[in-house]
mmCIF file of C-alpha atoms in Angstrom:
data_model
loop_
_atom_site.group_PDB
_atom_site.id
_atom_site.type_symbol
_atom_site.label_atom_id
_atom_site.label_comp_id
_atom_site.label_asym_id
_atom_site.label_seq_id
_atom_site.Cartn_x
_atom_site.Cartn_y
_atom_site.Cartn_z
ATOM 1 C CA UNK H 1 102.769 98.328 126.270
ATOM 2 C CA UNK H 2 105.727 99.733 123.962
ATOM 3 C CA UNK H 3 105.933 98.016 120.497
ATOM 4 C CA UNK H 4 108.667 97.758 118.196
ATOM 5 C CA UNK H 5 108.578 97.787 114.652
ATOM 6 C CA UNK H 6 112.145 96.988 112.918
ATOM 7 C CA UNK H 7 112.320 99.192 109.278
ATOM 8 C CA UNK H 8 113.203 96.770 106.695
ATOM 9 C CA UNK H 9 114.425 99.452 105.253
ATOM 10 C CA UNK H 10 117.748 99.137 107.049
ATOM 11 C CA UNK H 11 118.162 95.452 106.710
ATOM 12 C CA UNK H 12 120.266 93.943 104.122
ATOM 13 C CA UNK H 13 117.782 94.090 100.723
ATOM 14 C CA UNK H 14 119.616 90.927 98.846
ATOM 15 C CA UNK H 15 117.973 88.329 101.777
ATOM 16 C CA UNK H 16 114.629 90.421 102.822
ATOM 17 C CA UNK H 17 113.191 86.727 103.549
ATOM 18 C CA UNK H 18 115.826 86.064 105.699
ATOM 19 C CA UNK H 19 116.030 89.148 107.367
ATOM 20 C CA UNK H 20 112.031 89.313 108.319
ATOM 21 C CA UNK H 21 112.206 86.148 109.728
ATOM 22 C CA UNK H 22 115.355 87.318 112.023
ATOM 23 C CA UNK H 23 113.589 90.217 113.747
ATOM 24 C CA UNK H 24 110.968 88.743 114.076
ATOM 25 C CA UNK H 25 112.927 85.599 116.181
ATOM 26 C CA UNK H 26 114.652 88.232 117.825
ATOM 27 C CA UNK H 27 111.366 89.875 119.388
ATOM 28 C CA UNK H 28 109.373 92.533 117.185
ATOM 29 C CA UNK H 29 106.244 93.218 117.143
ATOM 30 C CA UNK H 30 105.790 94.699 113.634
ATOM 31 C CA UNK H 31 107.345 94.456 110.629
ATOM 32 C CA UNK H 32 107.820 98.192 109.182
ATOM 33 C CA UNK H 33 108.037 98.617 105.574
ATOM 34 C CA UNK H 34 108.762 102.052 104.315
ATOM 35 C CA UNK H 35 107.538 102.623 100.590
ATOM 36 C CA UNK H 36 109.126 105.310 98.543
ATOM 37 C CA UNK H 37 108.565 106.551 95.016
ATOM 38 C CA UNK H 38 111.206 109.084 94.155
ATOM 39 C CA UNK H 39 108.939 111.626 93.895
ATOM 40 C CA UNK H 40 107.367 112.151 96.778
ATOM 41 C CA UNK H 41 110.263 111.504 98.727
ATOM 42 C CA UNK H 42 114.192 111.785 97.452
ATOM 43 C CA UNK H 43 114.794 107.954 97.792
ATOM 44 C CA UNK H 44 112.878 104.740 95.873
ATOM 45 C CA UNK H 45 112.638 101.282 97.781
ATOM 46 C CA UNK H 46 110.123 98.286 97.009
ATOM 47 C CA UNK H 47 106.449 98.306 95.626
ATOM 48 C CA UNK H 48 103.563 95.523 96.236
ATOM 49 C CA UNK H 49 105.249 92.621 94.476
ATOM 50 C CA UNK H 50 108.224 92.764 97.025
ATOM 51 C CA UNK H 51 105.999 93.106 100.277
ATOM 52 C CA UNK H 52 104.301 90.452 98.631
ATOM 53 C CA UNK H 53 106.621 87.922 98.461
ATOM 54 C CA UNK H 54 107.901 89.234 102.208
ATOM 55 C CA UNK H 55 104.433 88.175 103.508
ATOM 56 C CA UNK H 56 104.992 84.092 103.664
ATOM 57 C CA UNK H 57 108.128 84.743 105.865
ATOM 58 C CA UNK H 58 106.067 85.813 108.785
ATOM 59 C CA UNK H 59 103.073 86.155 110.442
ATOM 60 C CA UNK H 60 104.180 88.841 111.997
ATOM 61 C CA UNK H 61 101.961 92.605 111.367
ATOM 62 C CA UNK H 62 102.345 94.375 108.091
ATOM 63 C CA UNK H 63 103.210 97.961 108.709
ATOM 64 C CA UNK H 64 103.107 99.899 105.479
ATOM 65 C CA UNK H 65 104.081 103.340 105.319
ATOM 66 C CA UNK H 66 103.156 104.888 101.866
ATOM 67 C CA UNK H 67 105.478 107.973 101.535
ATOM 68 C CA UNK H 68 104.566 108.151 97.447
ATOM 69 C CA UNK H 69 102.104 110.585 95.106
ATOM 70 C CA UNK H 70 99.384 110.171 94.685
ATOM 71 C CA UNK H 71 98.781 107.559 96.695
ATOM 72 C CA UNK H 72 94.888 106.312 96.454
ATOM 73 C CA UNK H 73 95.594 104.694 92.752
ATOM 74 C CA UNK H 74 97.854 102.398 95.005
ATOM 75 C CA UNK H 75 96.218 101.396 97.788
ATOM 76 C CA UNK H 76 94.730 98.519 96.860
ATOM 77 C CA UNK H 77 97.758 96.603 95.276
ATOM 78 C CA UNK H 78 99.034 96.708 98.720
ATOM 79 C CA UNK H 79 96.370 95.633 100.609
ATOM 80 C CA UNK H 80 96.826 92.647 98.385
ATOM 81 C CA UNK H 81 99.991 92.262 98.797
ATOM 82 C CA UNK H 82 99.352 91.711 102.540
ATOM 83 C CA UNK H 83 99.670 95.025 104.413
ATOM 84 C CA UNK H 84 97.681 95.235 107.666
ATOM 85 C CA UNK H 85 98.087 99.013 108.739
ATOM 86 C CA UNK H 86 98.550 101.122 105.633
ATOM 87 C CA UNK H 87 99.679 104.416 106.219
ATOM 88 C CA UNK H 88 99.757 107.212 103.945
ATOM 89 C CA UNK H 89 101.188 111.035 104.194
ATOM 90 C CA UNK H 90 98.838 113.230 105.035
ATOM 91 C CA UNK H 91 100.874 115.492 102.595
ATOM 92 C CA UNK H 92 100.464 113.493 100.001
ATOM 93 C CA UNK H 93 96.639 113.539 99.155
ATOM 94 C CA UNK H 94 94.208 116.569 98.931
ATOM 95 C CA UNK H 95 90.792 113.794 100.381
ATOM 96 C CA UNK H 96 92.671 112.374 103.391
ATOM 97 C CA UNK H 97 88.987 111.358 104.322
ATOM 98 C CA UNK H 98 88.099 109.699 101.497
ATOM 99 C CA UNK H 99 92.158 108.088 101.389
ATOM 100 C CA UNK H 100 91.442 106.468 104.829
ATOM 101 C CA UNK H 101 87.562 105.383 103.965
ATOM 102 C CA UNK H 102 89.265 103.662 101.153
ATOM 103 C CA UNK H 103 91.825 101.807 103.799
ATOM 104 C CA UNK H 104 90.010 100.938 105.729
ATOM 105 C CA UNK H 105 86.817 99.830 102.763
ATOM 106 C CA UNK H 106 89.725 97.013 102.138
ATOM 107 C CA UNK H 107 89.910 95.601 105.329
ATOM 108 C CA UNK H 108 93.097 97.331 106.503
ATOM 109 C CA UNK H 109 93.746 99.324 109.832
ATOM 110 C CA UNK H 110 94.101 102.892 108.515
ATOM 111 C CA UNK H 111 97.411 104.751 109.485
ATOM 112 C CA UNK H 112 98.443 109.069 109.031
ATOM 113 C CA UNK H 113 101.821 110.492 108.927
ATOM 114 C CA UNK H 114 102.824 113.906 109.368
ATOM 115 C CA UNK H 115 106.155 115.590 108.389
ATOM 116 C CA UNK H 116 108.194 116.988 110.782
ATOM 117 C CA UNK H 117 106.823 120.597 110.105
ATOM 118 C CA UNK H 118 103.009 119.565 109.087
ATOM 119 C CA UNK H 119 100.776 120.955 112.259
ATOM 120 C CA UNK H 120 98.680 118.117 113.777
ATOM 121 C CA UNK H 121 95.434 119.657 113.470
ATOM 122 C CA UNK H 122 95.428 118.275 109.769
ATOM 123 C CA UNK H 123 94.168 115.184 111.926
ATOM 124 C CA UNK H 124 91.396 116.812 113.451
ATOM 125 C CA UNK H 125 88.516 116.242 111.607
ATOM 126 C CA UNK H 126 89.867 112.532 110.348
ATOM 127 C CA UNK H 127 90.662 111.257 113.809
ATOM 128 C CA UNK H 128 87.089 108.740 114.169
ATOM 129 C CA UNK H 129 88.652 107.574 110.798
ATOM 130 C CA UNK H 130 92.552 106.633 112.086
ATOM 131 C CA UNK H 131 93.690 103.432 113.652
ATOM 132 C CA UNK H 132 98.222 104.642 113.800
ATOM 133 C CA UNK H 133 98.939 108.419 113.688
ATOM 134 C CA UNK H 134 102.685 108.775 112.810
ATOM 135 C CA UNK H 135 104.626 111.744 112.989
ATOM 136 C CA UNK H 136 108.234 111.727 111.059
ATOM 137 C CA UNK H 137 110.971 112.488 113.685
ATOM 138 C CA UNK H 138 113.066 112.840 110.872
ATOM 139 C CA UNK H 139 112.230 114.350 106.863
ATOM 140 C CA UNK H 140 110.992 111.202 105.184
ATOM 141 C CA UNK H 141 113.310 109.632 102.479
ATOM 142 C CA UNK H 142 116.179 108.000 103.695
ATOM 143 C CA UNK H 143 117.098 105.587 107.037
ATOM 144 C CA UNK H 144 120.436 106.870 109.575
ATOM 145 C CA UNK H 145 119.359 110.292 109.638
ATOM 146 C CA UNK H 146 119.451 112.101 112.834
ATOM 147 C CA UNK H 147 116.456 112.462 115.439
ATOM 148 C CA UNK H 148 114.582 115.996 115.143
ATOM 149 C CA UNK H 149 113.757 116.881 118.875
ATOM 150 C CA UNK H 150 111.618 119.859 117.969
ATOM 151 C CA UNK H 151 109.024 117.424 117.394
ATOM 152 C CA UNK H 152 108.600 115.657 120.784
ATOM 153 C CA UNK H 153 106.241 118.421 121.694
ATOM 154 C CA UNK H 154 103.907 117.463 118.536
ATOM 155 C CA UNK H 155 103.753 113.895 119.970
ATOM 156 C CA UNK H 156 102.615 115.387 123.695
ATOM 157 C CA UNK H 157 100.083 117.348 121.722
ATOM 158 C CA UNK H 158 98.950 113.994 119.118
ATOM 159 C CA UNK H 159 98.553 111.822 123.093
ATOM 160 C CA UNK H 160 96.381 114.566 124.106
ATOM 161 C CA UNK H 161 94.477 114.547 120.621
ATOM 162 C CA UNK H 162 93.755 110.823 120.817
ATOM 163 C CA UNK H 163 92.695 110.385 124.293
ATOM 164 C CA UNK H 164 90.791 107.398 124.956
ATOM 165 C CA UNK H 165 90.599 106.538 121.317
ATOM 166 C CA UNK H 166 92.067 103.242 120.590
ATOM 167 C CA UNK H 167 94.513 104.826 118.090
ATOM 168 C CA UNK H 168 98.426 103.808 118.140
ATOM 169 C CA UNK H 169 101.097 106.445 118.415
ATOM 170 C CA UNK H 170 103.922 105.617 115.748
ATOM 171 C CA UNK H 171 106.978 107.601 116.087
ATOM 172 C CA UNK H 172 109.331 106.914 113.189
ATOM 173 C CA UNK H 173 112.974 108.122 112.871
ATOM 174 C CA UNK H 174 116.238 108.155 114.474
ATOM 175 C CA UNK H 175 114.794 106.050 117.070
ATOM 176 C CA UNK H 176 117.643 104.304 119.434
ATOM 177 C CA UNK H 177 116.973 103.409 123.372
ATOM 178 C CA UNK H 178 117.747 107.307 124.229
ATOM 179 C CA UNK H 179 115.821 108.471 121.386
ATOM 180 C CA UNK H 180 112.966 106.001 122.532
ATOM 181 C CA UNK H 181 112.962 107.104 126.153
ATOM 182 C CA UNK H 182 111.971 110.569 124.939
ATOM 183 C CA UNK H 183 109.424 109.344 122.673
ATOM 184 C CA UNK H 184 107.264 107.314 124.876
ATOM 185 C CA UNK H 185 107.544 109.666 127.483
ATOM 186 C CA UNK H 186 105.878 111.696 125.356
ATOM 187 C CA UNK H 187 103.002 109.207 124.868
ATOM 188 C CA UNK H 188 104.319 107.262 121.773
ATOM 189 C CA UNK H 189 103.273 103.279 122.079
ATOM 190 C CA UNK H 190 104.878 102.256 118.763
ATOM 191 C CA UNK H 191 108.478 102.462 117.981
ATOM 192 C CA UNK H 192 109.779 102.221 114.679
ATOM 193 C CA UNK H 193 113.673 101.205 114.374
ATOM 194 C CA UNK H 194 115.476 100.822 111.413
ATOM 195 C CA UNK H 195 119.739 101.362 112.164
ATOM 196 C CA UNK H 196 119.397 100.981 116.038
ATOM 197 C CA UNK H 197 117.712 97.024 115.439
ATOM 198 C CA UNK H 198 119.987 95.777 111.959
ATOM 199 C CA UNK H 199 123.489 97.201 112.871
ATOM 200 C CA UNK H 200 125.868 94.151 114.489
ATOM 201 C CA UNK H 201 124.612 91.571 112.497
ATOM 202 C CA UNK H 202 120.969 89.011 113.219
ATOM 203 C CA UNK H 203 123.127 88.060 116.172
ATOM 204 C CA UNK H 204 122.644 91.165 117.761
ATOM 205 C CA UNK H 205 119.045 91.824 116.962
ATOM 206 C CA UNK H 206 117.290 90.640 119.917
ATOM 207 C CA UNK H 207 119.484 92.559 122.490
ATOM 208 C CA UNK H 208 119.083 95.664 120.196
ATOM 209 C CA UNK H 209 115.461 95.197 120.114
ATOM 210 C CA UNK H 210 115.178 94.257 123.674
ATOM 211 C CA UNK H 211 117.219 97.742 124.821
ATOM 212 C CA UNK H 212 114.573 99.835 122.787
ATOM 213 C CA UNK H 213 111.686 98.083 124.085
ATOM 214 C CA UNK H 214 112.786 98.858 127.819
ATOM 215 C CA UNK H 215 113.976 101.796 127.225
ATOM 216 C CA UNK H 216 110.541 102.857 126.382
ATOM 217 C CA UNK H 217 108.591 100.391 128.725
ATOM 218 C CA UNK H 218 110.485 102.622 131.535
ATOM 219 C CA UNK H 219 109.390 106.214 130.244
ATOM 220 C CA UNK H 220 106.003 104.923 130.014
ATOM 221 C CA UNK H 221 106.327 103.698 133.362
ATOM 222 C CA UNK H 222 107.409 107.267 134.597
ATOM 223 C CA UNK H 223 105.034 109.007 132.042
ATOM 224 C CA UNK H 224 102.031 106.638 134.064
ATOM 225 C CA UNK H 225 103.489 107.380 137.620
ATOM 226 C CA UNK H 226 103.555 111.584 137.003
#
């Protein structure tokens, strides 16, 4: 099963309530919501009170990517606010351990990104301790940018990592339905979309969610008949 995750980060900010209850009409799975602080990352979006007031709008998954430092004093306030996967950057903490114990203390599936250039054995003493590994196709911080190939053999490697753990592969970051192919091929279940689902308007959401989705569905079909 491929599942896609539209980035509210690319949707139009002045009707978020509008806009979550679009996609999620038009066929996602998740709802992706990218948290920046400035610091961490070169960009600042929403905090707690905004995902907060997102959460009536749908019943739809909460997937919250925490690209801010430090991250563990925060945690919390978004769990409240109605997060269901919280993922944090494992750049962004020196107890990863202790960041996910705390995740997942609060009731929350417990998510790990990796830069493009951060080595995935930072996962592997944490991986009994991950629900959503992520790595960043593209340098965290702002939505459009451009697809980073070089990291499509990290994902291969991640797959083999997990093996039969029941652990999702996220791949966030110039993902459109060429972009997906690759990524699911690779072993990626979760696809994170943020330009290639908003542009053309809520009219065109469902057929731009609907391309990604089966443009991964047949890699994975490939990937499964190798």
């Amino acid at each position: 099963m491929v599942l896609i995750a539209p980035s509210m980060l690319a949707s139009d900010f002045s009707r978020f309530g509008e806009e979550v209850r679009d996609v999620a009409r038009a066929g996602a799975d998740w709802i992706h919501l990218d948290v920046m602080d400035g610091h961490f990352v070169p960009n600042i979006t929403f905090g707690p009170d905004v995902i907060k007031a997102m959460r009536p709008h749908t019943d739809k998954l909460f997937d919250v990517h925490l690209m801010i430092e430090p991250v563990e004093p925060f945690i919390e306030a978004f769990a409240k606010a109605g997060a269901d996967i919280i993922t944090v950057q494992a750049e962004a903490t020196h107890h990863l351990d202790r960041c996910l114990q705390l995740i997942r203390s609060l009731g929350k599936k417990a998510g790990v990104a990796l830069n493009p250039a951060t080595h995935e054995s930072a996962l592997a003493y944490v991986l009994d301790k991950v629900d959503l590994i992520l790595p960043m196709t593209v340098n965290p911080g702002f939505g459009g940018q451009a697809f980073i190939a070089d990291v499509l053999p990290k994902i291969y490697r991640l797959r083999a990592m997990i093996g039969e753990r029941p652990i999702h592969l996220e791949v966030d970051g110039g993902v459109t339905p060429e972009t997906a192919a690759l990524c699911a091929a690779a072993g990626a279940n979760v696809l994170v979309a943020g330009s290639a689902v908003f542009k053309g308007g809520k009219e065109a959401y469902a057929g731009n969610i609907a391309a990604i989705r089966e443009a991964g569905r047949s890699a994975r079909r490939g990937r499964a008949a190798a």
